[in-house]
PDB file of C-alpha atoms in Angstrom:
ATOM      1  CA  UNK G   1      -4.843  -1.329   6.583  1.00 95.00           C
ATOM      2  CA  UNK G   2      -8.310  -0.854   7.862  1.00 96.00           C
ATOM      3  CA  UNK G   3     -10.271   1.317   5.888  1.00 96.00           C
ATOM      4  CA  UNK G   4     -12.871   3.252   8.118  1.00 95.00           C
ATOM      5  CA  UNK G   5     -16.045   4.070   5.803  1.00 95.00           C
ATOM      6  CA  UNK G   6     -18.657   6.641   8.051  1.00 94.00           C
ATOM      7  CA  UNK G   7     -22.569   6.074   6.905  1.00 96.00           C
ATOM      8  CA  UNK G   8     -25.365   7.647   7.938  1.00 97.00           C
ATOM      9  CA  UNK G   9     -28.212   7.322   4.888  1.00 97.00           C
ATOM     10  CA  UNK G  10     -25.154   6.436   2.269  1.00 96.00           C
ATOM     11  CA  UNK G  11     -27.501   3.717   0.517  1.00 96.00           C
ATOM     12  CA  UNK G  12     -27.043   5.168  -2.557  1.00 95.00           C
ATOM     13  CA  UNK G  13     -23.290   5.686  -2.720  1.00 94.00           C
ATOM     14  CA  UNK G  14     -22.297   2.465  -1.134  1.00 97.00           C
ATOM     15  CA  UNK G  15     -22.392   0.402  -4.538  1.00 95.00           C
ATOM     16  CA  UNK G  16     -19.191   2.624  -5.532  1.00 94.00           C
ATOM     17  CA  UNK G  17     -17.451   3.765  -2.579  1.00 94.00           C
ATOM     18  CA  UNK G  18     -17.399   0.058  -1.146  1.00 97.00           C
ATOM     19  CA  UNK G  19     -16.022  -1.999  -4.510  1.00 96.00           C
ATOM     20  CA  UNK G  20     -13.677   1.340  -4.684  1.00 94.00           C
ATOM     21  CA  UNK G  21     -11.594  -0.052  -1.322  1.00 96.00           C
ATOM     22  CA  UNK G  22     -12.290  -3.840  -2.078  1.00 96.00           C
ATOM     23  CA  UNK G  23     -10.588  -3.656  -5.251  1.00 95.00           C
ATOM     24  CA  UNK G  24      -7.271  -1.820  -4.101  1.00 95.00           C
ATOM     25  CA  UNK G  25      -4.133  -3.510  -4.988  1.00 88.00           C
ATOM     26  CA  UNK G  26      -2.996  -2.961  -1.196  1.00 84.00           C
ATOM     27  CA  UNK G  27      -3.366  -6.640   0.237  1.00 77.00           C
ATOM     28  CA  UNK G  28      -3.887  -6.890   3.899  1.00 90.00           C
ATOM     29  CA  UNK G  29      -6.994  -4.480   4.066  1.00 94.00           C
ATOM     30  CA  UNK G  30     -10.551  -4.230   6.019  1.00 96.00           C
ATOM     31  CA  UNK G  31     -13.115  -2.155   5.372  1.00 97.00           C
ATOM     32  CA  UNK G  32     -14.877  -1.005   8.523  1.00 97.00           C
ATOM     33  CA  UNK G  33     -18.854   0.285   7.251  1.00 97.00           C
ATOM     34  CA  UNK G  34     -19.908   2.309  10.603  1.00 96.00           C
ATOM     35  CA  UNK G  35     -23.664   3.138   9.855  1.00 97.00           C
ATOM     36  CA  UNK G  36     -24.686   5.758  12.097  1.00 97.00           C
ATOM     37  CA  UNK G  37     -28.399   4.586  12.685  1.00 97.00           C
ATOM     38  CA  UNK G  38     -29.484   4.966   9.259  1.00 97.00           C
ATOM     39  CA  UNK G  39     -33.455   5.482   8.658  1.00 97.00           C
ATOM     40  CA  UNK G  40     -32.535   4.173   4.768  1.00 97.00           C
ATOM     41  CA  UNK G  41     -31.445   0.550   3.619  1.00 97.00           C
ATOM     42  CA  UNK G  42     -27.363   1.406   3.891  1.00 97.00           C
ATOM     43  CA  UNK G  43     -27.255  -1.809   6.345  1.00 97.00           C
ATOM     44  CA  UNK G  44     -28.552  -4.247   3.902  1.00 97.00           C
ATOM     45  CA  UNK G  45     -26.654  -2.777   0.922  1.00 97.00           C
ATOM     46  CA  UNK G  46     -23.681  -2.989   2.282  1.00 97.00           C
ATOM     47  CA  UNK G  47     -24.174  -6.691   3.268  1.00 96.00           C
ATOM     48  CA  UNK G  48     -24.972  -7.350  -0.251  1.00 96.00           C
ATOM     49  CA  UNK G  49     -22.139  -5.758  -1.103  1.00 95.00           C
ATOM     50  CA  UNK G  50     -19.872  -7.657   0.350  1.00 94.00           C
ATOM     51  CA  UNK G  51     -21.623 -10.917  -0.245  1.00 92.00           C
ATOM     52  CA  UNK G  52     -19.449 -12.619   2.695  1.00 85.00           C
ATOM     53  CA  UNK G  53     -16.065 -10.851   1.576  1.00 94.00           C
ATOM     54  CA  UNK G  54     -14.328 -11.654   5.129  1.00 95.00           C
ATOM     55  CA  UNK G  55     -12.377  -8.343   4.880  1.00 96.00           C
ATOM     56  CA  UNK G  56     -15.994  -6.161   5.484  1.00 97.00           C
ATOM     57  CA  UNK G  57     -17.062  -5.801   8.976  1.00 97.00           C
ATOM     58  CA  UNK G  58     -20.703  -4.035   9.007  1.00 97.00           C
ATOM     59  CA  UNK G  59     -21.087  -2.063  12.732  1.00 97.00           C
ATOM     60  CA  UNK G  60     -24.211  -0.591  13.205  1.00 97.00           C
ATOM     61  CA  UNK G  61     -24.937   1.744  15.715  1.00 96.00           C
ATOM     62  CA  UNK G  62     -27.937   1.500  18.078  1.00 94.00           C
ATOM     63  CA  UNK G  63     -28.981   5.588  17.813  1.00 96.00           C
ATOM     64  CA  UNK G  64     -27.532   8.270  16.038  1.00 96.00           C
ATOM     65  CA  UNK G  65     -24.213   9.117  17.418  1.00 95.00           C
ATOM     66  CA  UNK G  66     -22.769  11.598  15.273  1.00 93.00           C
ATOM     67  CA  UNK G  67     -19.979  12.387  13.211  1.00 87.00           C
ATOM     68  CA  UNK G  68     -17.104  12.457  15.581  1.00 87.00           C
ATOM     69  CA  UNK G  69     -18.280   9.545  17.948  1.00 92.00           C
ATOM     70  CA  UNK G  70     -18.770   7.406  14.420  1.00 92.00           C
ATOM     71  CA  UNK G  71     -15.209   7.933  13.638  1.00 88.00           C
ATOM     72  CA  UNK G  72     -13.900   7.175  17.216  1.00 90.00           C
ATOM     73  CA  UNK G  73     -15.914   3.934  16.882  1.00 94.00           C
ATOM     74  CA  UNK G  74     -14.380   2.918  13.557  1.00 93.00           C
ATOM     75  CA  UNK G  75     -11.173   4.028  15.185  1.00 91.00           C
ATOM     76  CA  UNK G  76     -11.560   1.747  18.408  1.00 93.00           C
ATOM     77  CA  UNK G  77     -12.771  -1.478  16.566  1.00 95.00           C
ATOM     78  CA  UNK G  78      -9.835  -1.051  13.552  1.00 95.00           C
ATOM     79  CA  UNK G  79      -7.147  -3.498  13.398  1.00 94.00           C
ATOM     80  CA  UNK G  80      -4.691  -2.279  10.961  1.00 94.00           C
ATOM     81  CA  UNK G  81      -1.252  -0.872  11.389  1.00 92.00           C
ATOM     82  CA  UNK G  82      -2.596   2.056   9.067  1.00 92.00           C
ATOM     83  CA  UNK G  83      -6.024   3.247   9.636  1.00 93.00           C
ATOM     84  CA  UNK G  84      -7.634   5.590   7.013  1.00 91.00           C
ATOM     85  CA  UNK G  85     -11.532   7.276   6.309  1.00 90.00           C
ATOM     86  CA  UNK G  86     -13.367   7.389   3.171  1.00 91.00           C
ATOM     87  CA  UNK G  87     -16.818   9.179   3.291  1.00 88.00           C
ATOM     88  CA  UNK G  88     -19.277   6.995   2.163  1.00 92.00           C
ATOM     89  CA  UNK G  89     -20.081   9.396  -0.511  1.00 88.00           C
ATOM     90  CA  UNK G  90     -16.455   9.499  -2.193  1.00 87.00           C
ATOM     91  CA  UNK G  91     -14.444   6.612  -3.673  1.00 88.00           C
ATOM     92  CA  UNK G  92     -10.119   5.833  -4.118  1.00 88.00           C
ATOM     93  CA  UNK G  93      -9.022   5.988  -7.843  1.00 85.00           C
ATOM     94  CA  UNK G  94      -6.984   2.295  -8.137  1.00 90.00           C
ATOM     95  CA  UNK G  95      -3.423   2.699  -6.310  1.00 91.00           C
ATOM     96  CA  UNK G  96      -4.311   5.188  -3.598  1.00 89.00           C
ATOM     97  CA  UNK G  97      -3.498   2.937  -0.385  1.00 92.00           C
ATOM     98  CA  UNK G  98      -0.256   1.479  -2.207  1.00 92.00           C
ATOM     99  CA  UNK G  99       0.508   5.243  -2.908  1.00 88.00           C
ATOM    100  CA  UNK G 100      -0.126   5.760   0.940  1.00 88.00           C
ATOM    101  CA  UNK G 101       1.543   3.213   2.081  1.00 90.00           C
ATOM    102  CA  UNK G 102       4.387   3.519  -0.201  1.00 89.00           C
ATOM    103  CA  UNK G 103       4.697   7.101   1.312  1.00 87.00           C
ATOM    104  CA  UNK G 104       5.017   5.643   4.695  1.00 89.00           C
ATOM    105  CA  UNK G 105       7.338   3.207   3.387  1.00 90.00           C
ATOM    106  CA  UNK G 106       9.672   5.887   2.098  1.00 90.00           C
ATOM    107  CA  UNK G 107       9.470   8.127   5.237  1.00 87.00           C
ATOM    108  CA  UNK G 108       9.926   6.024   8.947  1.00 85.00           C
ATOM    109  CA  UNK G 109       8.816   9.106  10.724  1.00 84.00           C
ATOM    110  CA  UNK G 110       5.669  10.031   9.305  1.00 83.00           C
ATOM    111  CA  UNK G 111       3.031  10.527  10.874  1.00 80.00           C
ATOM    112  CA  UNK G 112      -0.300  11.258   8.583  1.00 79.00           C
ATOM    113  CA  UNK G 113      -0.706  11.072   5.002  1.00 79.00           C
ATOM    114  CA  UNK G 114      -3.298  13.322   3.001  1.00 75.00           C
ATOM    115  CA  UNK G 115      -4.530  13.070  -0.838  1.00 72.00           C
ATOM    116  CA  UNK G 116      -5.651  15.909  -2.947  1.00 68.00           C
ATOM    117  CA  UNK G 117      -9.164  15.569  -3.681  1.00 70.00           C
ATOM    118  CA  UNK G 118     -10.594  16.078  -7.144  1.00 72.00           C
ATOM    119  CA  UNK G 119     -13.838  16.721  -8.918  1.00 75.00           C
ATOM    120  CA  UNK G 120     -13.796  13.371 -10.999  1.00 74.00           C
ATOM    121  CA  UNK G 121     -16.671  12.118 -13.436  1.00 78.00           C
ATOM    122  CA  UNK G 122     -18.096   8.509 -13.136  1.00 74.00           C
ATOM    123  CA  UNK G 123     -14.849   6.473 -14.545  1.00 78.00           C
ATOM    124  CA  UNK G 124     -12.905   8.357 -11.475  1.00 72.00           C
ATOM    125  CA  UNK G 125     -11.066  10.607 -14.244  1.00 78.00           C
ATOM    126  CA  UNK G 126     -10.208  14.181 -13.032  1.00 77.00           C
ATOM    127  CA  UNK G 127     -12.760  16.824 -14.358  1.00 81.00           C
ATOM    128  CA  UNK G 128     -11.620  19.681 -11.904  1.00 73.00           C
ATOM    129  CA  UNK G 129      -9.567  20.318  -8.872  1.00 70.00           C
ATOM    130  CA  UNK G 130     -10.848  21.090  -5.314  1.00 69.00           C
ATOM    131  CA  UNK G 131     -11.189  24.944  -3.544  1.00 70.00           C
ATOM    132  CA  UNK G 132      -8.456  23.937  -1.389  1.00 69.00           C
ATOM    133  CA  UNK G 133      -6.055  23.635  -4.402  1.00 73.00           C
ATOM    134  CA  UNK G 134      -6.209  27.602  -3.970  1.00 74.00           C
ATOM    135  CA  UNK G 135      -4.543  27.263  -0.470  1.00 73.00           C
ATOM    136  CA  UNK G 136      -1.231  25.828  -1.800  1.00 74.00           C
ATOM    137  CA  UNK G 137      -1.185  28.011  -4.681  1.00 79.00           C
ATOM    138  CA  UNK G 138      -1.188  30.749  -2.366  1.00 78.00           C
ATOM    139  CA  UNK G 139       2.505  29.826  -0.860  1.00 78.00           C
ATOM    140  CA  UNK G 140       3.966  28.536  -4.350  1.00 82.00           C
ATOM    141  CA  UNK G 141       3.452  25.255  -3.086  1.00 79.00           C
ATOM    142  CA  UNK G 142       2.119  23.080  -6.545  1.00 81.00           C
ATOM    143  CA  UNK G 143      -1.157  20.768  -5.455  1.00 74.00           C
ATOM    144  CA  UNK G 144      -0.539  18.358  -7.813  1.00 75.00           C
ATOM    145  CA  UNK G 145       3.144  17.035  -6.861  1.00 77.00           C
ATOM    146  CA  UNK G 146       3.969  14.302  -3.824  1.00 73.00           C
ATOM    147  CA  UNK G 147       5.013  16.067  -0.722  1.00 70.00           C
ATOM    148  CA  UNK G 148       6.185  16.082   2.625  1.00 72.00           C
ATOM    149  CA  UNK G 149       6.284  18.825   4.532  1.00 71.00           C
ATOM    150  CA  UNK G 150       6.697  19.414   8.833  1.00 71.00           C
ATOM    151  CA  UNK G 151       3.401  19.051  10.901  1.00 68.00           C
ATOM    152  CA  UNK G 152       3.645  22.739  11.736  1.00 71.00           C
ATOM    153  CA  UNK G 153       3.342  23.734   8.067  1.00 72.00           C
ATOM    154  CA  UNK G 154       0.238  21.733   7.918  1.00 66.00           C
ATOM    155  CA  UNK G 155      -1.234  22.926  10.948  1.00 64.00           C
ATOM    156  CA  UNK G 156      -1.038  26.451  10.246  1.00 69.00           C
ATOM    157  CA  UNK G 157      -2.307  26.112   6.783  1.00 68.00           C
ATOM    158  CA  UNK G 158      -5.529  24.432   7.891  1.00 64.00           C
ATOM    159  CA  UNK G 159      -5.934  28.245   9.612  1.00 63.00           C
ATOM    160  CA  UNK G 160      -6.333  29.366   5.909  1.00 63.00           C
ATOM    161  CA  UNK G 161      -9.767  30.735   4.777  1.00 60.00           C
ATOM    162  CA  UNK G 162      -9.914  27.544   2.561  1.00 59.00           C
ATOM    163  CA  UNK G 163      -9.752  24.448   3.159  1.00 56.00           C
ATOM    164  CA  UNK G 164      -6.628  22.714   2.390  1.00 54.00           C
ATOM    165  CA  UNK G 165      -7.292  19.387   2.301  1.00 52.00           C
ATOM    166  CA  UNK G 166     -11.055  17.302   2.500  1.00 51.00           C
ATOM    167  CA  UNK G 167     -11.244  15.831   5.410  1.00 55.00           C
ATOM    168  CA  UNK G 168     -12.563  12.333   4.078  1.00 56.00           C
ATOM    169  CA  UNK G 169      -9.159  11.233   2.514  1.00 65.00           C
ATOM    170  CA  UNK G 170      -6.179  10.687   5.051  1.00 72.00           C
ATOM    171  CA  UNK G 171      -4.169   7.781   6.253  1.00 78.00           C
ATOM    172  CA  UNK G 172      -2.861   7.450  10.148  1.00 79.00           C
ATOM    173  CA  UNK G 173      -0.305   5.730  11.472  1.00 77.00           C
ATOM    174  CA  UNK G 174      -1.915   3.861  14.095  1.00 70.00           C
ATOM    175  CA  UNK G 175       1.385   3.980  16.968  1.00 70.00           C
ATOM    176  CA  UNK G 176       1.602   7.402  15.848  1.00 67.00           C
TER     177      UNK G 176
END
């Protein structure tokens, strides 16, 4: 699994989004930390961080790129068969790349894998669901239980005035 983590002046939340992927019960697992020319010290926390853990890989980027050409670097230099993002700013609650992975395991043919993202206090507890919670309400569909559902259903509901999902919380099959 390589874990793609996007930085761009994410000192501050790298000392809990990084230990959040390091200490996932999911084995076989990089973390990618693609800093996006920060002006801040990300770089050098992130090294400490990972205090030679050979499963963090620190890319730096030479100028500002953006977004989108950040991601599509973490994508091109990722190794795993899975490939998922975390914002730098969010962490995973314990289990969620065996729960990912599991999903995978359970369905051959699928292609992407999405979480529900929660308002959580400091021990990673939820304290309050997210706006897009409102989207599956809308078509009886209950946020809170495991689902899979066809491509198409997804892709029209991301045309709903709220965002169904947050977009820093996904798994890929890489073939796929």
């Amino acid at each position: 699994i390589s874990v793609i983590v996007p930085c761009f002046n994410g000192m501050d939340f790298l000392s809990r989004s990084m230990p959040s992927v390091l200490s996932q019960d999911e084995g076989n697992l990089e973390l990618l930390l693609l800093d996006d020319a920060s002006s801040d010290e990300s770089v050098a926390t992130a090294h400490r961080i990972a205090r030679g853990d050979a499963r963090v890989r620190v890319l730096c980027a030479e100028r500002n790129r953006g977004m989108t050409a950040n991601w599509n670097a973490g994508l091109a230099a990722a190794r795993g068969e899975f490939v998922c993002k975390l914002d730098c700013d969010d962490e995973f609650r314990p289990g969620t790349l065996a729960a990912w992975v599991g999903a995978f395991d359970k369905n051959p043919n699928l292609v992407a894998a999405f979480c529900r993202t929660t308002q959580c206090n400091a021990e990673l507890q939820p304290t309050g669901s997210y706006l897009g919670d409102q989207a599956f309400l809308r078509r009886g569909v209950d946020p809170s239980v495991d689902r899979t559902r066809p491509a198409a259903d997804w892709y029209e509901w991301c045309f709903d005035d709220i965002q169904i999902w947050h977009s820093n919380a996904f798994m890929l099959r890489r073939s796929a």
